């Protein structure tokens, strides 16, 4: 009886820890979505959360749609194998993870799973870059999401936009000040004429005084003798 109570206590503790981890990850993803300008509730809906995560991470939309497509194909292959029985080995089906799928559906599922894994890595790399971090932080998001997602959510990191950023784009486009030598001088305005600054000592175009127009003096007309007209 004591052994059973001990086992139940361990199982109960593990369940509580798992629930705490799940809640913490959900809250962190909610906050990350909010920082990126997306509704937080989208983080708790399957497939939609993955799409929004790709949207805020990948500048190339094909990566996001490829990730969603590979996940859908994988789930569809498993579903078709189960309802048709083709390549579906339920001899070890004590849980869904123990089911082995072979044959054509198994091959499709394997290819789709590899594509999902690769595209997920790329998306997490871009997510890390979107908040100003590098490859080490991307590995942390993949391997220790319970630690790095809350750090990303509740830290001071500012969202910069999908990555990689367009060529020639400056940080103000994503809400950040210019960095180093990437300052853009477009739109520079002279301080002259602004409130609090002295007026320019040089006249502006069109403000020069009008020059008088030179006119040739008229020659006097000699008077005519009336007697000559007779």
PDB file of C-alpha atoms in Angstrom:
ATOM      1  CA  UNK A   1       0.000   0.000   0.000  1.00  0.00           C
ATOM      2  CA  UNK A   2       2.856   2.335   0.823  1.00  0.00           C
ATOM      3  CA  UNK A   3       4.508   1.550  -2.507  1.00  0.00           C
ATOM      4  CA  UNK A   4       1.292   2.377  -4.357  1.00  0.00           C
ATOM      5  CA  UNK A   5       0.973   5.671  -2.516  1.00  0.00           C
ATOM      6  CA  UNK A   6       4.560   6.512  -3.376  1.00  0.00           C
ATOM      7  CA  UNK A   7       4.016   5.709  -7.052  1.00  0.00           C
ATOM      8  CA  UNK A   8       0.824   7.766  -7.145  1.00  0.00           C
ATOM      9  CA  UNK A   9       2.650  10.627  -5.479  1.00  0.00           C
ATOM     10  CA  UNK A  10       5.441  10.551  -8.063  1.00  0.00           C
ATOM     11  CA  UNK A  11       2.969  10.339 -10.940  1.00  0.00           C
ATOM     12  CA  UNK A  12       0.924  13.196  -9.506  1.00  0.00           C
ATOM     13  CA  UNK A  13       4.026  15.357  -9.089  1.00  0.00           C
ATOM     14  CA  UNK A  14       5.108  14.661 -12.671  1.00  0.00           C
ATOM     15  CA  UNK A  15       1.660  15.556 -13.989  1.00  0.00           C
ATOM     16  CA  UNK A  16       1.704  18.839 -12.066  1.00  0.00           C
ATOM     17  CA  UNK A  17       5.174  19.688 -13.399  1.00  0.00           C
ATOM     18  CA  UNK A  18       4.118  18.913 -16.962  1.00  0.00           C
ATOM     19  CA  UNK A  19       1.050  21.129 -16.588  1.00  0.00           C
ATOM     20  CA  UNK A  20       3.175  23.960 -15.208  1.00  0.00           C
ATOM     21  CA  UNK A  21       5.601  23.634 -18.117  1.00  0.00           C
ATOM     22  CA  UNK A  22       2.758  23.595 -20.667  1.00  0.00           C
ATOM     23  CA  UNK A  23       1.098  26.662 -19.132  1.00  0.00           C
ATOM     24  CA  UNK A  24       4.397  28.546 -18.996  1.00  0.00           C
ATOM     25  CA  UNK A  25       5.185  27.781 -22.647  1.00  0.00           C
ATOM     26  CA  UNK A  26       1.661  28.792 -23.724  1.00  0.00           C
ATOM     27  CA  UNK A  27       1.867  32.075 -21.811  1.00  0.00           C
ATOM     28  CA  UNK A  28       5.339  32.773 -23.258  1.00  0.00           C
ATOM     29  CA  UNK A  29       4.204  32.110 -26.833  1.00  0.00           C
ATOM     30  CA  UNK A  30       1.152  34.292 -26.237  1.00  0.00           C
ATOM     31  CA  UNK A  31       3.436  37.129 -25.132  1.00  0.00           C
ATOM     32  CA  UNK A  32       5.807  36.625 -28.080  1.00  0.00           C
ATOM     33  CA  UNK A  33       2.889  36.886 -30.499  1.00  0.00           C
ATOM     34  CA  UNK A  34       1.715  40.047 -28.747  1.00  0.00           C
ATOM     35  CA  UNK A  35       5.176  41.642 -28.977  1.00  0.00           C
ATOM     36  CA  UNK A  36       5.180  40.891 -32.701  1.00  0.00           C
ATOM     37  CA  UNK A  37       1.809  42.613 -33.158  1.00  0.00           C
ATOM     38  CA  UNK A  38      -0.299  39.452 -33.478  1.00  0.00           C
ATOM     39  CA  UNK A  39      -3.279  38.383 -31.337  1.00  0.00           C
ATOM     40  CA  UNK A  40      -2.037  36.214 -28.493  1.00  0.00           C
ATOM     41  CA  UNK A  41      -4.933  33.742 -28.674  1.00  0.00           C
ATOM     42  CA  UNK A  42      -3.606  32.494 -32.018  1.00  0.00           C
ATOM     43  CA  UNK A  43      -0.752  30.780 -30.162  1.00  0.00           C
ATOM     44  CA  UNK A  44      -3.090  28.139 -28.677  1.00  0.00           C
ATOM     45  CA  UNK A  45      -4.740  26.998 -31.919  1.00  0.00           C
ATOM     46  CA  UNK A  46      -2.963  24.150 -33.762  1.00  0.00           C
ATOM     47  CA  UNK A  47      -1.672  24.896 -37.273  1.00  0.00           C
ATOM     48  CA  UNK A  48      -2.779  28.528 -36.930  1.00  0.00           C
ATOM     49  CA  UNK A  49      -0.121  29.071 -34.273  1.00  0.00           C
ATOM     50  CA  UNK A  50       2.499  27.555 -36.574  1.00  0.00           C
ATOM     51  CA  UNK A  51       1.397  29.755 -39.461  1.00  0.00           C
ATOM     52  CA  UNK A  52       1.543  32.939 -37.356  1.00  0.00           C
ATOM     53  CA  UNK A  53       4.934  31.907 -35.957  1.00  0.00           C
ATOM     54  CA  UNK A  54       6.217  31.526 -39.513  1.00  0.00           C
ATOM     55  CA  UNK A  55       4.633  34.818 -40.532  1.00  0.00           C
ATOM     56  CA  UNK A  56       6.440  36.805 -37.841  1.00  0.00           C
ATOM     57  CA  UNK A  57       9.713  34.918 -38.431  1.00  0.00           C
ATOM     58  CA  UNK A  58      10.126  34.265 -42.166  1.00  0.00           C
ATOM     59  CA  UNK A  59      10.304  37.080 -44.681  1.00  0.00           C
ATOM     60  CA  UNK A  60       9.912  34.450 -47.413  1.00  0.00           C
ATOM     61  CA  UNK A  61       6.294  33.257 -47.258  1.00  0.00           C
ATOM     62  CA  UNK A  62       7.203  30.025 -49.053  1.00  0.00           C
ATOM     63  CA  UNK A  63       9.012  28.804 -45.931  1.00  0.00           C
ATOM     64  CA  UNK A  64       5.895  29.300 -43.840  1.00  0.00           C
ATOM     65  CA  UNK A  65       3.582  27.614 -46.311  1.00  0.00           C
ATOM     66  CA  UNK A  66       6.097  24.783 -46.761  1.00  0.00           C
ATOM     67  CA  UNK A  67       6.122  24.225 -42.993  1.00  0.00           C
ATOM     68  CA  UNK A  68       2.327  24.153 -42.814  1.00  0.00           C
ATOM     69  CA  UNK A  69       2.087  21.909 -45.871  1.00  0.00           C
ATOM     70  CA  UNK A  70       4.575  19.361 -44.520  1.00  0.00           C
ATOM     71  CA  UNK A  71       2.705  19.169 -41.221  1.00  0.00           C
ATOM     72  CA  UNK A  72      -0.620  18.668 -42.999  1.00  0.00           C
ATOM     73  CA  UNK A  73       0.821  15.988 -45.311  1.00  0.00           C
ATOM     74  CA  UNK A  74       2.322  14.131 -42.357  1.00  0.00           C
ATOM     75  CA  UNK A  75      -0.945  14.157 -40.421  1.00  0.00           C
ATOM     76  CA  UNK A  76      -2.908  13.151 -43.524  1.00  0.00           C
ATOM     77  CA  UNK A  77      -0.570  10.233 -44.280  1.00  0.00           C
ATOM     78  CA  UNK A  78      -0.953   8.875 -40.737  1.00  0.00           C
ATOM     79  CA  UNK A  79      -4.731   9.301 -40.909  1.00  0.00           C
ATOM     80  CA  UNK A  80      -5.044   7.500 -44.257  1.00  0.00           C
ATOM     81  CA  UNK A  81      -2.786   4.671 -43.092  1.00  0.00           C
ATOM     82  CA  UNK A  82      -4.958   4.175 -40.035  1.00  0.00           C
ATOM     83  CA  UNK A  83      -8.324   4.144 -41.793  1.00  0.00           C
ATOM     84  CA  UNK A  84      -7.106   1.988 -44.713  1.00  0.00           C
ATOM     85  CA  UNK A  85      -4.786  -0.263 -42.731  1.00  0.00           C
ATOM     86  CA  UNK A  86      -2.095   0.032 -45.408  1.00  0.00           C
ATOM     87  CA  UNK A  87       1.260  -0.110 -43.667  1.00  0.00           C
ATOM     88  CA  UNK A  88      -0.356   0.530 -40.289  1.00  0.00           C
ATOM     89  CA  UNK A  89       1.170  -1.734 -37.617  1.00  0.00           C
ATOM     90  CA  UNK A  90      -0.908  -1.545 -34.450  1.00  0.00           C
ATOM     91  CA  UNK A  91       0.846  -4.442 -32.691  1.00  0.00           C
ATOM     92  CA  UNK A  92       2.665  -1.967 -30.437  1.00  0.00           C
ATOM     93  CA  UNK A  93      -0.117   0.585 -30.317  1.00  0.00           C
ATOM     94  CA  UNK A  94      -0.169   1.120 -26.575  1.00  0.00           C
ATOM     95  CA  UNK A  95      -0.014   4.805 -27.485  1.00  0.00           C
ATOM     96  CA  UNK A  96      -0.109   6.863 -30.655  1.00  0.00           C
ATOM     97  CA  UNK A  97       3.678   7.257 -30.542  1.00  0.00           C
ATOM     98  CA  UNK A  98       4.191   3.464 -30.694  1.00  0.00           C
ATOM     99  CA  UNK A  99       2.392   2.992 -34.011  1.00  0.00           C
ATOM    100  CA  UNK A 100       4.699   2.110 -36.873  1.00  0.00           C
ATOM    101  CA  UNK A 101       3.683   3.102 -40.397  1.00  0.00           C
ATOM    102  CA  UNK A 102       5.314   1.438 -43.387  1.00  0.00           C
ATOM    103  CA  UNK A 103       4.600   1.243 -47.089  1.00  0.00           C
ATOM    104  CA  UNK A 104       3.722   4.280 -49.230  1.00  0.00           C
ATOM    105  CA  UNK A 105       2.070   6.183 -46.411  1.00  0.00           C
ATOM    106  CA  UNK A 106       5.069   5.514 -44.204  1.00  0.00           C
ATOM    107  CA  UNK A 107       7.416   6.929 -46.855  1.00  0.00           C
ATOM    108  CA  UNK A 108       5.252  10.020 -47.290  1.00  0.00           C
ATOM    109  CA  UNK A 109       5.085  10.503 -43.533  1.00  0.00           C
ATOM    110  CA  UNK A 110       8.861  10.177 -43.181  1.00  0.00           C
ATOM    111  CA  UNK A 111       9.599  12.702 -45.961  1.00  0.00           C
ATOM    112  CA  UNK A 112       7.047  15.147 -44.582  1.00  0.00           C
ATOM    113  CA  UNK A 113       8.482  14.737 -41.076  1.00  0.00           C
ATOM    114  CA  UNK A 114      12.010  15.522 -42.278  1.00  0.00           C
ATOM    115  CA  UNK A 115      10.736  18.597 -44.155  1.00  0.00           C
ATOM    116  CA  UNK A 116       8.869  19.759 -41.049  1.00  0.00           C
ATOM    117  CA  UNK A 117      11.994  19.367 -38.918  1.00  0.00           C
ATOM    118  CA  UNK A 118      14.216  21.320 -41.326  1.00  0.00           C
ATOM    119  CA  UNK A 119      11.702  24.136 -41.866  1.00  0.00           C
ATOM    120  CA  UNK A 120      11.108  24.383 -38.124  1.00  0.00           C
ATOM    121  CA  UNK A 121      14.842  24.914 -37.556  1.00  0.00           C
ATOM    122  CA  UNK A 122      14.915  27.649 -40.223  1.00  0.00           C
ATOM    123  CA  UNK A 123      11.845  29.312 -38.713  1.00  0.00           C
ATOM    124  CA  UNK A 124      13.359  29.325 -35.219  1.00  0.00           C
ATOM    125  CA  UNK A 125      16.577  30.812 -36.570  1.00  0.00           C
ATOM    126  CA  UNK A 126      14.589  33.622 -38.178  1.00  0.00           C
ATOM    127  CA  UNK A 127      12.527  34.052 -35.003  1.00  0.00           C
ATOM    128  CA  UNK A 128      15.720  34.521 -33.011  1.00  0.00           C
ATOM    129  CA  UNK A 129      17.029  37.043 -35.547  1.00  0.00           C
ATOM    130  CA  UNK A 130      13.690  38.863 -35.553  1.00  0.00           C
ATOM    131  CA  UNK A 131      14.323  39.751 -31.912  1.00  0.00           C
ATOM    132  CA  UNK A 132      18.003  40.590 -32.364  1.00  0.00           C
ATOM    133  CA  UNK A 133      19.616  37.259 -31.361  1.00  0.00           C
ATOM    134  CA  UNK A 134      21.914  34.804 -33.118  1.00  0.00           C
ATOM    135  CA  UNK A 135      22.296  31.086 -33.736  1.00  0.00           C
ATOM    136  CA  UNK A 136      22.943  30.166 -30.093  1.00  0.00           C
ATOM    137  CA  UNK A 137      19.591  31.567 -29.065  1.00  0.00           C
ATOM    138  CA  UNK A 138      17.936  29.660 -31.912  1.00  0.00           C
ATOM    139  CA  UNK A 139      19.338  26.401 -30.530  1.00  0.00           C
ATOM    140  CA  UNK A 140      17.990  27.353 -27.124  1.00  0.00           C
ATOM    141  CA  UNK A 141      14.513  27.929 -28.541  1.00  0.00           C
ATOM    142  CA  UNK A 142      14.613  24.464 -30.130  1.00  0.00           C
ATOM    143  CA  UNK A 143      16.160  22.486 -27.290  1.00  0.00           C
ATOM    144  CA  UNK A 144      15.006  24.386 -24.182  1.00  0.00           C
ATOM    145  CA  UNK A 145      11.793  26.229 -25.092  1.00  0.00           C
ATOM    146  CA  UNK A 146      10.757  26.202 -21.423  1.00  0.00           C
ATOM    147  CA  UNK A 147      13.702  28.528 -20.712  1.00  0.00           C
ATOM    148  CA  UNK A 148      14.253  30.559 -23.867  1.00  0.00           C
ATOM    149  CA  UNK A 149      10.650  31.308 -24.834  1.00  0.00           C
ATOM    150  CA  UNK A 150       9.937  33.020 -21.485  1.00  0.00           C
ATOM    151  CA  UNK A 151      13.235  34.906 -21.842  1.00  0.00           C
ATOM    152  CA  UNK A 152      12.140  36.058 -25.290  1.00  0.00           C
ATOM    153  CA  UNK A 153       8.637  36.888 -24.113  1.00  0.00           C
ATOM    154  CA  UNK A 154       9.381  38.787 -20.919  1.00  0.00           C
ATOM    155  CA  UNK A 155      12.781  40.261 -21.813  1.00  0.00           C
ATOM    156  CA  UNK A 156      13.542  43.679 -23.257  1.00  0.00           C
ATOM    157  CA  UNK A 157      13.994  42.401 -26.806  1.00  0.00           C
ATOM    158  CA  UNK A 158      12.248  44.460 -29.479  1.00  0.00           C
ATOM    159  CA  UNK A 159      10.642  42.854 -32.504  1.00  0.00           C
ATOM    160  CA  UNK A 160      12.407  43.879 -35.733  1.00  0.00           C
ATOM    161  CA  UNK A 161      10.311  42.146 -38.365  1.00  0.00           C
ATOM    162  CA  UNK A 162      10.495  38.960 -40.477  1.00  0.00           C
ATOM    163  CA  UNK A 163      13.945  37.734 -41.409  1.00  0.00           C
ATOM    164  CA  UNK A 164      16.061  37.976 -43.379  1.00  0.00           C
ATOM    165  CA  UNK A 165      15.366  41.686 -43.648  1.00  0.00           C
ATOM    166  CA  UNK A 166      14.987  43.084 -47.187  1.00  0.00           C
ATOM    167  CA  UNK A 167      18.214  44.310 -48.765  1.00  0.00           C
ATOM    168  CA  UNK A 168      18.864  47.946 -47.969  1.00  0.00           C
ATOM    169  CA  UNK A 169      16.220  48.098 -45.238  1.00  0.00           C
ATOM    170  CA  UNK A 170      17.159  50.113 -42.178  1.00  0.00           C
ATOM    171  CA  UNK A 171      16.102  49.399 -38.634  1.00  0.00           C
ATOM    172  CA  UNK A 172      13.625  52.310 -38.368  1.00  0.00           C
ATOM    173  CA  UNK A 173      11.419  50.318 -40.763  1.00  0.00           C
ATOM    174  CA  UNK A 174      11.074  47.781 -37.954  1.00  0.00           C
ATOM    175  CA  UNK A 175      10.828  50.236 -35.079  1.00  0.00           C
ATOM    176  CA  UNK A 176      14.524  50.395 -34.086  1.00  0.00           C
ATOM    177  CA  UNK A 177      17.147  53.150 -34.344  1.00  0.00           C
ATOM    178  CA  UNK A 178      19.805  52.927 -37.063  1.00  0.00           C
ATOM    179  CA  UNK A 179      22.851  50.813 -36.285  1.00  0.00           C
ATOM    180  CA  UNK A 180      26.487  51.891 -36.878  1.00  0.00           C
ATOM    181  CA  UNK A 181      27.207  52.789 -40.458  1.00  0.00           C
ATOM    182  CA  UNK A 182      23.722  51.925 -41.714  1.00  0.00           C
ATOM    183  CA  UNK A 183      22.456  55.421 -41.078  1.00  0.00           C
ATOM    184  CA  UNK A 184      20.365  56.806 -43.854  1.00  0.00           C
ATOM    185  CA  UNK A 185      20.641  60.467 -44.736  1.00  0.00           C
ATOM    186  CA  UNK A 186      17.576  60.512 -46.895  1.00  0.00           C
ATOM    187  CA  UNK A 187      15.046  63.007 -45.770  1.00  0.00           C
ATOM    188  CA  UNK A 188      17.660  65.305 -44.144  1.00  0.00           C
ATOM    189  CA  UNK A 189      16.333  68.782 -43.636  1.00  0.00           C
ATOM    190  CA  UNK A 190      18.340  71.933 -43.063  1.00  0.00           C
ATOM    191  CA  UNK A 191      17.929  73.373 -39.569  1.00  0.00           C
ATOM    192  CA  UNK A 192      17.455  76.816 -41.064  1.00  0.00           C
ATOM    193  CA  UNK A 193      13.855  77.821 -41.050  1.00  0.00           C
ATOM    194  CA  UNK A 194      12.985  75.417 -38.211  1.00  0.00           C
ATOM    195  CA  UNK A 195      11.657  76.775 -34.901  1.00  0.00           C
ATOM    196  CA  UNK A 196      14.490  77.755 -32.574  1.00  0.00           C
ATOM    197  CA  UNK A 197      17.116  78.004 -35.320  1.00  0.00           C
ATOM    198  CA  UNK A 198      18.429  81.227 -36.943  1.00  0.00           C
ATOM    199  CA  UNK A 199      17.285  82.038 -40.388  1.00  0.00           C
ATOM    200  CA  UNK A 200      19.673  81.359 -43.236  1.00  0.00           C
ATOM    201  CA  UNK A 201      21.756  84.423 -44.165  1.00  0.00           C
ATOM    202  CA  UNK A 202      21.454  83.460 -47.803  1.00  0.00           C
ATOM    203  CA  UNK A 203      18.339  84.479 -49.705  1.00  0.00           C
ATOM    204  CA  UNK A 204      16.184  81.655 -50.884  1.00  0.00           C
ATOM    205  CA  UNK A 205      15.520  81.037 -54.517  1.00  0.00           C
ATOM    206  CA  UNK A 206      12.976  83.462 -55.860  1.00  0.00           C
ATOM    207  CA  UNK A 207      13.532  85.997 -53.066  1.00  0.00           C
ATOM    208  CA  UNK A 208      16.093  88.210 -54.879  1.00  0.00           C
ATOM    209  CA  UNK A 209      14.918  91.808 -55.520  1.00  0.00           C
ATOM    210  CA  UNK A 210      13.562  92.449 -58.949  1.00  0.00           C
ATOM    211  CA  UNK A 211      16.146  94.210 -61.178  1.00  0.00           C
ATOM    212  CA  UNK A 212      14.862  97.288 -63.032  1.00  0.00           C
ATOM    213  CA  UNK A 213      14.355  96.819 -66.735  1.00  0.00           C
ATOM    214  CA  UNK A 214      16.575  99.062 -68.875  1.00  0.00           C
ATOM    215  CA  UNK A 215      14.677 101.180 -71.365  1.00  0.00           C
ATOM    216  CA  UNK A 216      16.302 103.238 -74.115  1.00  0.00           C
ATOM    217  CA  UNK A 217      15.399 106.950 -73.794  1.00  0.00           C
ATOM    218  CA  UNK A 218      13.156 108.237 -76.527  1.00  0.00           C
ATOM    219  CA  UNK A 219      14.577 110.828 -78.963  1.00  0.00           C
ATOM    220  CA  UNK A 220      12.721 114.186 -78.960  1.00  0.00           C
ATOM    221  CA  UNK A 221      10.627 114.798 -82.038  1.00  0.00           C
ATOM    222  CA  UNK A 222      11.439 118.190 -83.706  1.00  0.00           C
ATOM    223  CA  UNK A 223       8.473 120.474 -84.214  1.00  0.00           C
ATOM    224  CA  UNK A 224       7.095 120.720 -87.759  1.00  0.00           C
ATOM    225  CA  UNK A 225       6.743 124.029 -89.655  1.00  0.00           C
ATOM    226  CA  UNK A 226       3.116 124.529 -90.802  1.00  0.00           C
ATOM    227  CA  UNK A 227       4.262 126.531 -93.808  1.00  0.00           C
ATOM    228  CA  UNK A 228       5.991 123.532 -95.282  1.00  0.00           C
ATOM    229  CA  UNK A 229       2.742 121.677 -95.483  1.00  0.00           C
ATOM    230  CA  UNK A 230       1.203 124.252 -97.778  1.00  0.00           C
TER     231      UNK A 230
END
